[in-house]
């Protein structure tokens, strides 16, 4: 903990779909990171009207909704097809985070962030960039995440 509260290599602001998938990739590559979410996981979706149906289909071949093709939304039991509901999507995002060990620090509203220089073994290394992204609807999940997040 530093004066800003949290010190890490990468700060991901927001535990929405983009932040969770990015954290999943960082975890896979052993990159130290923190996901900070002012509400709960998938908060933007919690704020939407109950029963809302997604515009994006979540079915094999036309799937725009899944975070990864390896763990698609349509493989989860009870998901409404072809268009999942807000509730389906929330369950999926929560399950994705849980099943992939993505940790989200909830109820943490990020007021600001800054890069710092870390001294390791006598050398100075800049911290990695801060990310604040937004998932873009209407393109494939893979393109979506790479395009929006990196
Ligand atoms: C009515 C509606 C319908 C939609 N339908 C679809 C659809 O059918 N298909 C589709 O693909 N997309 C749809 N979208 C778009 C959808 O919102 C995005 O695809 C997706 O939620 C964006 O993911 P994200 O992780 O980039 O952003 P978000 O889901 O918005 O996540 C951002 C997160 O950051 C958190 N946050 C923001 N500021 C801070 C801060 N300062 N500190 C800490 N946390 C913070 C928020 O609480 C939120 O949880 C819809 C959007 C709306 C509003």
Tab-separated table of C-alpha atoms and ligand atoms in Angstrom:
chain	number	residue	atom	x	y	z
A	1	UNK	CA	0.000	0.000	0.000
A	2	UNK	CA	1.286	3.432	-0.866
A	3	UNK	CA	-0.093	6.946	-0.573
A	4	UNK	CA	-2.544	6.205	-3.419
A	5	UNK	CA	-3.817	3.135	-1.575
A	6	UNK	CA	-2.781	0.346	-3.932
A	7	UNK	CA	0.500	-0.250	-5.733
A	8	UNK	CA	0.738	-2.876	-8.450
A	9	UNK	CA	2.160	-3.364	-11.930
A	10	UNK	CA	-1.149	-2.869	-13.719
A	11	UNK	CA	-4.342	-1.272	-12.474
A	12	UNK	CA	-7.515	-2.269	-14.292
A	13	UNK	CA	-10.300	0.183	-13.605
A	14	UNK	CA	-13.641	-1.567	-13.758
A	15	UNK	CA	-14.783	-5.141	-13.221
A	16	UNK	CA	-16.929	-5.269	-16.348
A	17	UNK	CA	-16.442	-7.751	-19.199
A	18	UNK	CA	-13.381	-5.955	-20.594
A	19	UNK	CA	-11.642	-5.642	-17.240
A	20	UNK	CA	-12.311	-9.253	-16.323
A	21	UNK	CA	-11.041	-10.635	-19.609
A	22	UNK	CA	-7.965	-8.430	-19.446
A	23	UNK	CA	-7.273	-9.651	-15.904
A	24	UNK	CA	-7.678	-13.229	-17.136
A	25	UNK	CA	-5.019	-12.640	-19.795
A	26	UNK	CA	-2.672	-10.943	-17.319
A	27	UNK	CA	-3.114	-13.832	-14.917
A	28	UNK	CA	-2.288	-16.317	-17.666
A	29	UNK	CA	0.912	-14.407	-18.398
A	30	UNK	CA	1.892	-13.935	-14.756
A	31	UNK	CA	1.554	-10.157	-14.838
A	32	UNK	CA	0.776	-8.655	-11.450
A	33	UNK	CA	-2.406	-6.627	-11.554
A	34	UNK	CA	-5.441	-5.422	-9.607
A	35	UNK	CA	-9.004	-5.032	-10.823
A	36	UNK	CA	-10.723	-2.215	-8.958
A	37	UNK	CA	-14.501	-1.971	-9.248
A	38	UNK	CA	-16.606	0.731	-7.683
A	39	UNK	CA	-19.626	-1.527	-7.420
A	40	UNK	CA	-19.699	-5.267	-7.901
A	41	UNK	CA	-18.531	-7.464	-10.768
A	42	UNK	CA	-20.537	-6.546	-13.874
A	43	UNK	CA	-21.943	-3.425	-12.225
A	44	UNK	CA	-23.020	-1.805	-15.497
A	45	UNK	CA	-25.214	-4.833	-16.153
A	46	UNK	CA	-26.617	-4.827	-12.639
A	47	UNK	CA	-27.728	-1.255	-13.308
A	48	UNK	CA	-29.697	-2.259	-16.404
A	49	UNK	CA	-33.384	-3.053	-16.431
A	50	UNK	CA	-34.159	-6.530	-15.057
A	51	UNK	CA	-35.172	-8.952	-17.795
A	52	UNK	CA	-33.390	-6.982	-20.505
A	53	UNK	CA	-32.452	-9.132	-23.484
A	54	UNK	CA	-29.089	-8.682	-25.156
A	55	UNK	CA	-28.887	-7.614	-28.779
A	56	UNK	CA	-25.867	-9.856	-29.263
A	57	UNK	CA	-26.514	-13.529	-29.933
A	58	UNK	CA	-24.883	-16.111	-27.713
A	59	UNK	CA	-24.963	-19.267	-29.840
A	60	UNK	CA	-22.282	-21.264	-31.643
A	61	UNK	CA	-21.328	-19.695	-34.935
A	62	UNK	CA	-22.852	-16.282	-34.252
A	63	UNK	CA	-21.548	-15.698	-30.751
A	64	UNK	CA	-20.889	-12.025	-29.965
A	65	UNK	CA	-21.552	-12.285	-26.283
A	66	UNK	CA	-18.929	-14.599	-24.826
A	67	UNK	CA	-15.721	-13.437	-23.216
A	68	UNK	CA	-13.757	-16.264	-24.792
A	69	UNK	CA	-14.515	-18.868	-27.395
A	70	UNK	CA	-13.142	-21.506	-25.030
A	71	UNK	CA	-15.687	-20.643	-22.322
A	72	UNK	CA	-18.757	-19.428	-24.200
A	73	UNK	CA	-21.923	-18.148	-22.584
A	74	UNK	CA	-24.090	-20.683	-24.410
A	75	UNK	CA	-22.320	-23.565	-22.638
A	76	UNK	CA	-23.666	-22.406	-19.271
A	77	UNK	CA	-26.891	-24.111	-18.187
A	78	UNK	CA	-30.104	-22.128	-18.358
A	79	UNK	CA	-28.892	-19.433	-20.727
A	80	UNK	CA	-31.702	-18.117	-22.922
A	81	UNK	CA	-31.022	-18.628	-26.633
A	82	UNK	CA	-30.371	-17.146	-29.035
A	83	UNK	CA	-30.337	-13.896	-27.040
A	84	UNK	CA	-29.281	-14.173	-23.391
A	85	UNK	CA	-30.848	-11.947	-20.773
A	86	UNK	CA	-29.136	-9.460	-18.492
A	87	UNK	CA	-29.394	-12.082	-15.727
A	88	UNK	CA	-27.817	-14.769	-17.920
A	89	UNK	CA	-24.981	-12.440	-18.754
A	90	UNK	CA	-24.408	-11.460	-15.135
A	91	UNK	CA	-24.297	-15.116	-14.069
A	92	UNK	CA	-21.884	-15.829	-16.898
A	93	UNK	CA	-19.546	-12.947	-16.039
A	94	UNK	CA	-19.545	-13.910	-12.358
A	95	UNK	CA	-18.905	-17.569	-13.215
A	96	UNK	CA	-16.169	-16.638	-15.673
A	97	UNK	CA	-14.367	-14.569	-13.019
A	98	UNK	CA	-14.787	-17.264	-10.380
A	99	UNK	CA	-13.800	-20.197	-12.616
A	100	UNK	CA	-10.726	-18.398	-13.929
A	101	UNK	CA	-9.546	-17.094	-10.573
A	102	UNK	CA	-10.021	-13.444	-11.538
A	103	UNK	CA	-10.077	-11.403	-8.352
A	104	UNK	CA	-11.974	-8.131	-8.319
A	105	UNK	CA	-11.626	-5.630	-5.506
A	106	UNK	CA	-15.227	-4.506	-5.199
A	107	UNK	CA	-16.661	-1.282	-3.807
A	108	UNK	CA	-13.490	0.575	-4.670
A	109	UNK	CA	-14.062	3.777	-6.594
A	110	UNK	CA	-10.886	4.830	-8.363
A	111	UNK	CA	-10.372	8.548	-8.031
A	112	UNK	CA	-7.017	8.637	-9.793
A	113	UNK	CA	-3.889	6.737	-10.649
A	114	UNK	CA	-0.330	7.580	-11.445
A	115	UNK	CA	2.723	5.835	-12.759
A	116	UNK	CA	5.587	5.306	-10.392
A	117	UNK	CA	9.162	4.213	-10.719
A	118	UNK	CA	10.038	1.088	-8.834
A	119	UNK	CA	13.546	0.343	-7.730
A	120	UNK	CA	14.452	-3.328	-8.057
A	121	UNK	CA	18.017	-4.542	-7.487
A	122	UNK	CA	19.428	-1.119	-8.162
A	123	UNK	CA	17.598	-0.540	-11.448
A	124	UNK	CA	14.651	1.678	-12.052
A	125	UNK	CA	11.612	0.286	-13.828
A	126	UNK	CA	8.502	2.147	-14.829
A	127	UNK	CA	5.168	0.724	-13.774
A	128	UNK	CA	2.977	-0.674	-16.554
A	129	UNK	CA	0.200	1.466	-17.983
A	130	UNK	CA	-3.124	2.013	-16.348
A	131	UNK	CA	-6.067	0.629	-18.279
A	132	UNK	CA	-9.573	1.984	-18.389
A	133	UNK	CA	-11.527	0.474	-21.217
A	134	UNK	CA	-14.924	-0.118	-22.635
A	135	UNK	CA	-16.084	-3.251	-24.405
A	136	UNK	CA	-17.443	-2.430	-27.865
A	137	UNK	CA	-20.597	-4.229	-28.833
A	138	UNK	CA	-20.963	-5.637	-32.305
A	139	UNK	CA	-17.601	-7.252	-33.013
A	140	UNK	CA	-16.272	-10.660	-32.110
A	141	UNK	CA	-15.180	-11.101	-28.488
A	142	UNK	CA	-11.576	-11.709	-29.433
A	143	UNK	CA	-11.300	-8.632	-31.636
A	144	UNK	CA	-13.382	-6.743	-29.173
A	145	UNK	CA	-11.108	-7.336	-26.259
A	146	UNK	CA	-7.823	-6.973	-28.048
A	147	UNK	CA	-8.992	-3.870	-29.815
A	148	UNK	CA	-10.549	-2.295	-26.775
A	149	UNK	CA	-8.121	-3.262	-24.130
A	150	UNK	CA	-4.586	-3.357	-25.444
B	1	LIG	C1	-29.076	-0.883	-22.387
B	1	LIG	C2	-27.776	-1.481	-22.882
B	1	LIG	C3	-27.812	-2.634	-23.657
B	1	LIG	C4	-26.641	-3.228	-24.104
B	1	LIG	N1	-26.719	-4.364	-24.842
B	1	LIG	C5	-25.574	-4.946	-25.273
B	1	LIG	C6	-25.607	-6.154	-26.021
B	1	LIG	O1	-26.646	-6.698	-26.318
B	1	LIG	N2	-24.424	-6.686	-26.422
B	1	LIG	C7	-23.231	-6.103	-26.125
B	1	LIG	O2	-22.171	-6.636	-26.496
B	1	LIG	N3	-23.172	-4.956	-25.444
B	1	LIG	C8	-24.314	-4.368	-25.015
B	1	LIG	N4	-24.267	-3.198	-24.310
B	1	LIG	C9	-22.981	-2.593	-24.133
B	1	LIG	C10	-22.363	-3.157	-22.876
B	1	LIG	O3	-22.586	-2.275	-21.813
B	1	LIG	C11	-20.944	-3.344	-23.117
B	1	LIG	O4	-20.784	-4.258	-24.202
B	1	LIG	C12	-20.167	-3.886	-21.911
B	1	LIG	O5	-20.832	-3.858	-20.686
B	1	LIG	C13	-18.999	-2.995	-21.722
B	1	LIG	O6	-18.040	-3.703	-20.937
B	1	LIG	P1	-16.871	-2.925	-20.248
B	1	LIG	O7	-16.219	-3.881	-19.305
B	1	LIG	O8	-16.001	-2.258	-21.236
B	1	LIG	O9	-17.617	-1.729	-19.527
B	1	LIG	P2	-18.675	-1.833	-18.356
B	1	LIG	O10	-19.481	-3.070	-18.401
B	1	LIG	O11	-19.380	-0.526	-18.374
B	1	LIG	O12	-17.737	-1.955	-17.096
B	1	LIG	C14	-17.067	-0.830	-16.587
B	1	LIG	C15	-16.993	-1.027	-15.095
B	1	LIG	O13	-16.155	-0.001	-14.569
B	1	LIG	C16	-16.670	0.390	-13.318
B	1	LIG	N5	-16.140	1.740	-13.083
B	1	LIG	C17	-16.355	2.846	-13.817
B	1	LIG	N6	-15.669	3.885	-13.290
B	1	LIG	C18	-15.003	3.390	-12.213
B	1	LIG	C19	-14.127	3.975	-11.260
B	1	LIG	N7	-13.787	5.273	-11.281
B	1	LIG	N8	-13.611	3.188	-10.278
B	1	LIG	C20	-13.940	1.871	-10.209
B	1	LIG	N9	-14.774	1.277	-11.091
B	1	LIG	C21	-15.296	2.027	-12.087
B	1	LIG	C22	-18.184	0.334	-13.520
B	1	LIG	O14	-18.877	0.204	-12.278
B	1	LIG	C23	-18.331	-0.903	-14.385
B	1	LIG	O15	-18.573	-2.089	-13.637
B	1	LIG	C24	-25.404	-2.619	-23.819
B	1	LIG	C25	-25.355	-1.445	-23.049
B	1	LIG	C26	-26.538	-0.886	-22.575
B	1	LIG	C27	-26.458	0.372	-21.741
